[in-house]
Amino acid sequence: MVLIISLYLSPCLLQQNDGQFTVIQLVGMMRGISAGMKYLSEMNYVHRDLAARNILVNSNLVCKVSDFGLSRYLQDDTSDPSYTSSLGGKIPVRWTAPEAIAYRKFTSASDVWSYGIVMWEVMSFGERPYWDMSNQDVSIIVMLNF
């Protein structure tokens, strides 16, 4: 018999609580996210889809990173721990680091870029990154400016 135990976190959306959280609470949420991402990095995993939509938040504002569908294990016995995805696969452009957009190369550093976008999402109460741009325009702007 296989028993699966799952943590239940009640929904708590930033957009539904726009302006109701203090800066201290928001920073606490970001600390929880960073702790989860630090753990993933220490275990040699790259998330590849870190975004506010993939963060579960409980009623105490404790954040848990979720949705590991795009996550990959990074071989730790190489000089360059990275994962290169095949062409044609979809990537979350608005949260993706320039090197991952250009070369499809994902590392813990590209997850740090995504975390920066998540911090912006948290502090803006869930606004969509680059809200006034198409995915193609986001790719161009990110590649040209970084």
PDB file of C-alpha atoms in Angstrom:
ATOM      1  CA  MET A   1       0.000   0.000   0.000  1.00  0.00           C
ATOM      2  CA  VAL A   2       1.234   3.483  -0.890  1.00  0.00           C
ATOM      3  CA  LEU A   3       0.228   6.377   1.320  1.00  0.00           C
ATOM      4  CA  ILE A   4       0.650   9.907   0.035  1.00  0.00           C
ATOM      5  CA  ILE A   5       0.509  12.721   2.558  1.00  0.00           C
ATOM      6  CA  SER A   6       0.020  16.174   1.134  1.00  0.00           C
ATOM      7  CA  LEU A   7       0.264  19.528   2.845  1.00  0.00           C
ATOM      8  CA  TYR A   8      -2.932  21.567   2.442  1.00  0.00           C
ATOM      9  CA  LEU A   9      -2.483  25.278   2.083  1.00  0.00           C
ATOM     10  CA  SER A  10      -5.534  27.478   1.839  1.00  0.00           C
ATOM     11  CA  PRO A  11      -5.610  29.966  -1.017  1.00  0.00           C
ATOM     12  CA  CYS A  12      -4.214  33.407  -0.270  1.00  0.00           C
ATOM     13  CA  LEU A  13      -3.678  35.489  -3.380  1.00  0.00           C
ATOM     14  CA  LEU A  14      -1.661  38.697  -3.392  1.00  0.00           C
ATOM     15  CA  GLN A  15      -4.145  40.322  -5.761  1.00  0.00           C
ATOM     16  CA  GLN A  16      -7.062  39.607  -3.419  1.00  0.00           C
ATOM     17  CA  ASN A  17      -5.204  41.326  -0.592  1.00  0.00           C
ATOM     18  CA  ASP A  18      -3.735  44.222  -2.565  1.00  0.00           C
ATOM     19  CA  GLY A  19      -2.227  46.683  -0.110  1.00  0.00           C
ATOM     20  CA  GLN A  20      -3.335  44.762   2.987  1.00  0.00           C
ATOM     21  CA  PHE A  21       0.040  43.214   3.806  1.00  0.00           C
ATOM     22  CA  THR A  22       2.817  45.098   5.543  1.00  0.00           C
ATOM     23  CA  VAL A  23       6.303  45.288   4.079  1.00  0.00           C
ATOM     24  CA  ILE A  24       7.470  43.065   6.955  1.00  0.00           C
ATOM     25  CA  GLN A  25       4.912  40.412   5.968  1.00  0.00           C
ATOM     26  CA  LEU A  26       5.889  40.604   2.299  1.00  0.00           C
ATOM     27  CA  VAL A  27       9.593  40.299   3.139  1.00  0.00           C
ATOM     28  CA  GLY A  28       8.766  37.299   5.337  1.00  0.00           C
ATOM     29  CA  MET A  29       7.010  35.679   2.394  1.00  0.00           C
ATOM     30  CA  MET A  30      10.039  36.305   0.182  1.00  0.00           C
ATOM     31  CA  ARG A  31      12.325  34.797   2.841  1.00  0.00           C
ATOM     32  CA  GLY A  32      10.231  31.633   2.829  1.00  0.00           C
ATOM     33  CA  ILE A  33      10.452  31.394  -0.943  1.00  0.00           C
ATOM     34  CA  SER A  34      14.209  31.967  -0.891  1.00  0.00           C
ATOM     35  CA  ALA A  35      14.645  29.259   1.768  1.00  0.00           C
ATOM     36  CA  GLY A  36      12.811  26.785  -0.456  1.00  0.00           C
ATOM     37  CA  MET A  37      14.899  27.744  -3.470  1.00  0.00           C
ATOM     38  CA  LYS A  38      18.119  27.511  -1.449  1.00  0.00           C
ATOM     39  CA  TYR A  39      17.177  23.972  -0.483  1.00  0.00           C
ATOM     40  CA  LEU A  40      16.493  23.036  -4.115  1.00  0.00           C
ATOM     41  CA  SER A  41      19.859  24.444  -5.152  1.00  0.00           C
ATOM     42  CA  GLU A  42      21.648  22.564  -2.361  1.00  0.00           C
ATOM     43  CA  MET A  43      19.999  19.356  -3.584  1.00  0.00           C
ATOM     44  CA  ASN A  44      21.260  20.113  -7.148  1.00  0.00           C
ATOM     45  CA  TYR A  45      17.851  20.813  -8.641  1.00  0.00           C
ATOM     46  CA  VAL A  46      16.861  23.658 -10.908  1.00  0.00           C
ATOM     47  CA  HIS A  47      13.177  24.662 -10.719  1.00  0.00           C
ATOM     48  CA  ARG A  48      12.862  26.394 -14.143  1.00  0.00           C
ATOM     49  CA  ASP A  49       9.307  27.641 -13.443  1.00  0.00           C
ATOM     50  CA  LEU A  50       9.559  29.793 -10.336  1.00  0.00           C
ATOM     51  CA  ALA A  51       6.749  32.362 -10.392  1.00  0.00           C
ATOM     52  CA  ALA A  52       4.253  33.701  -7.859  1.00  0.00           C
ATOM     53  CA  ARG A  53       1.615  31.407  -9.366  1.00  0.00           C
ATOM     54  CA  ASN A  54       3.718  28.449  -8.163  1.00  0.00           C
ATOM     55  CA  ILE A  55       3.954  29.556  -4.543  1.00  0.00           C
ATOM     56  CA  LEU A  56       1.515  28.141  -2.008  1.00  0.00           C
ATOM     57  CA  VAL A  57       0.726  30.437   0.910  1.00  0.00           C
ATOM     58  CA  ASN A  58      -0.998  29.366   4.112  1.00  0.00           C
ATOM     59  CA  SER A  59      -3.083  31.493   6.476  1.00  0.00           C
ATOM     60  CA  ASN A  60       0.065  32.400   8.448  1.00  0.00           C
ATOM     61  CA  LEU A  61       1.717  33.633   5.228  1.00  0.00           C
ATOM     62  CA  VAL A  62       4.157  30.714   5.214  1.00  0.00           C
ATOM     63  CA  CYS A  63       5.230  30.174   1.602  1.00  0.00           C
ATOM     64  CA  LYS A  64       6.048  26.860  -0.048  1.00  0.00           C
ATOM     65  CA  VAL A  65       7.511  26.465  -3.531  1.00  0.00           C
ATOM     66  CA  SER A  66       5.399  24.148  -5.691  1.00  0.00           C
ATOM     67  CA  ASP A  67       4.912  22.880  -9.258  1.00  0.00           C
ATOM     68  CA  PHE A  68       8.042  20.916 -10.018  1.00  0.00           C
ATOM     69  CA  GLY A  69       6.907  19.836 -13.481  1.00  0.00           C
ATOM     70  CA  LEU A  70       9.800  21.592 -15.232  1.00  0.00           C
ATOM     71  CA  SER A  71      12.370  20.897 -12.494  1.00  0.00           C
ATOM     72  CA  ARG A  72      15.513  18.976 -13.388  1.00  0.00           C
ATOM     73  CA  TYR A  73      18.348  17.380 -11.459  1.00  0.00           C
ATOM     74  CA  LEU A  74      21.759  18.912 -12.153  1.00  0.00           C
ATOM     75  CA  GLN A  75      24.615  16.433 -12.287  1.00  0.00           C
ATOM     76  CA  ASP A  76      26.958  17.446  -9.493  1.00  0.00           C
ATOM     77  CA  ASP A  77      29.961  15.616 -10.897  1.00  0.00           C
ATOM     78  CA  THR A  78      30.444  18.042 -13.779  1.00  0.00           C
ATOM     79  CA  SER A  79      32.371  21.292 -13.987  1.00  0.00           C
ATOM     80  CA  ASP A  80      29.246  23.046 -15.275  1.00  0.00           C
ATOM     81  CA  PRO A  81      26.123  21.975 -13.344  1.00  0.00           C
ATOM     82  CA  SER A  82      23.398  22.997 -15.756  1.00  0.00           C
ATOM     83  CA  TYR A  83      20.450  21.649 -17.706  1.00  0.00           C
ATOM     84  CA  THR A  84      19.981  22.502 -21.367  1.00  0.00           C
ATOM     85  CA  SER A  85      16.447  22.026 -22.644  1.00  0.00           C
ATOM     86  CA  SER A  86      15.632  20.980 -26.176  1.00  0.00           C
ATOM     87  CA  LEU A  87      14.429  23.497 -28.705  1.00  0.00           C
ATOM     88  CA  GLY A  88      10.691  23.752 -29.090  1.00  0.00           C
ATOM     89  CA  GLY A  89       9.891  23.270 -25.415  1.00  0.00           C
ATOM     90  CA  LYS A  90       7.895  26.060 -23.837  1.00  0.00           C
ATOM     91  CA  ILE A  91       9.488  28.219 -21.174  1.00  0.00           C
ATOM     92  CA  PRO A  92       7.918  30.873 -18.907  1.00  0.00           C
ATOM     93  CA  VAL A  93       9.546  33.803 -20.732  1.00  0.00           C
ATOM     94  CA  ARG A  94       8.557  36.546 -18.276  1.00  0.00           C
ATOM     95  CA  TRP A  95      10.394  34.755 -15.456  1.00  0.00           C
ATOM     96  CA  THR A  96      13.292  33.309 -17.455  1.00  0.00           C
ATOM     97  CA  ALA A  97      16.908  34.494 -17.272  1.00  0.00           C
ATOM     98  CA  PRO A  98      18.579  35.866 -20.429  1.00  0.00           C
ATOM     99  CA  GLU A  99      20.970  32.905 -20.802  1.00  0.00           C
ATOM    100  CA  ALA A 100      18.064  30.494 -20.499  1.00  0.00           C
ATOM    101  CA  ILE A 101      16.110  32.392 -23.162  1.00  0.00           C
ATOM    102  CA  ALA A 102      19.104  32.584 -25.509  1.00  0.00           C
ATOM    103  CA  TYR A 103      20.714  29.180 -24.989  1.00  0.00           C
ATOM    104  CA  ARG A 104      18.076  27.163 -23.107  1.00  0.00           C
ATOM    105  CA  LYS A 105      20.685  26.718 -20.363  1.00  0.00           C
ATOM    106  CA  PHE A 106      19.232  26.536 -16.849  1.00  0.00           C
ATOM    107  CA  THR A 107      21.255  26.724 -13.633  1.00  0.00           C
ATOM    108  CA  SER A 108      20.728  27.772 -10.043  1.00  0.00           C
ATOM    109  CA  ALA A 109      21.700  31.253 -11.251  1.00  0.00           C
ATOM    110  CA  SER A 110      18.777  31.282 -13.692  1.00  0.00           C
ATOM    111  CA  ASP A 111      16.496  30.374 -10.771  1.00  0.00           C
ATOM    112  CA  VAL A 112      17.921  33.403  -8.925  1.00  0.00           C
ATOM    113  CA  TRP A 113      16.797  35.594 -11.862  1.00  0.00           C
ATOM    114  CA  SER A 114      13.315  34.076 -11.583  1.00  0.00           C
ATOM    115  CA  TYR A 115      13.346  34.747  -7.846  1.00  0.00           C
ATOM    116  CA  GLY A 116      14.043  38.417  -8.594  1.00  0.00           C
ATOM    117  CA  ILE A 117      10.929  38.505 -10.776  1.00  0.00           C
ATOM    118  CA  VAL A 118       8.957  36.790  -7.993  1.00  0.00           C
ATOM    119  CA  MET A 119      10.149  39.451  -5.524  1.00  0.00           C
ATOM    120  CA  TRP A 120       8.797  42.081  -7.910  1.00  0.00           C
ATOM    121  CA  GLU A 121       5.484  40.177  -8.129  1.00  0.00           C
ATOM    122  CA  VAL A 122       5.222  39.993  -4.333  1.00  0.00           C
ATOM    123  CA  MET A 123       6.004  43.670  -3.784  1.00  0.00           C
ATOM    124  CA  SER A 124       3.568  44.701  -6.534  1.00  0.00           C
ATOM    125  CA  PHE A 125       0.804  42.507  -5.026  1.00  0.00           C
ATOM    126  CA  GLY A 126       0.701  40.030  -7.878  1.00  0.00           C
ATOM    127  CA  GLU A 127       1.035  42.235 -10.937  1.00  0.00           C
ATOM    128  CA  ARG A 128       2.024  40.394 -14.109  1.00  0.00           C
ATOM    129  CA  PRO A 129       5.679  41.000 -15.031  1.00  0.00           C
ATOM    130  CA  TYR A 130       6.060  43.107 -18.186  1.00  0.00           C
ATOM    131  CA  TRP A 131       2.247  43.377 -18.228  1.00  0.00           C
ATOM    132  CA  ASP A 132       2.158  45.623 -21.290  1.00  0.00           C
ATOM    133  CA  MET A 133       4.414  43.468 -23.494  1.00  0.00           C
ATOM    134  CA  SER A 134       4.079  40.296 -25.550  1.00  0.00           C
ATOM    135  CA  ASN A 135       6.297  37.306 -24.738  1.00  0.00           C
ATOM    136  CA  GLN A 136       8.302  37.993 -27.888  1.00  0.00           C
ATOM    137  CA  ASP A 137       8.856  41.617 -26.851  1.00  0.00           C
ATOM    138  CA  VAL A 138       9.898  40.514 -23.357  1.00  0.00           C
ATOM    139  CA  SER A 139      12.477  38.150 -24.873  1.00  0.00           C
ATOM    140  CA  ILE A 140      13.904  40.908 -27.045  1.00  0.00           C
ATOM    141  CA  ILE A 141      14.045  43.502 -24.258  1.00  0.00           C
ATOM    142  CA  VAL A 142      15.624  41.097 -21.768  1.00  0.00           C
ATOM    143  CA  MET A 143      18.231  39.961 -24.299  1.00  0.00           C
ATOM    144  CA  LEU A 144      19.105  43.502 -25.388  1.00  0.00           C
ATOM    145  CA  ASN A 145      19.353  44.999 -21.917  1.00  0.00           C
ATOM    146  CA  PHE A 146      21.009  42.266 -19.926  1.00  0.00           C
TER     147      PHE A 146
END
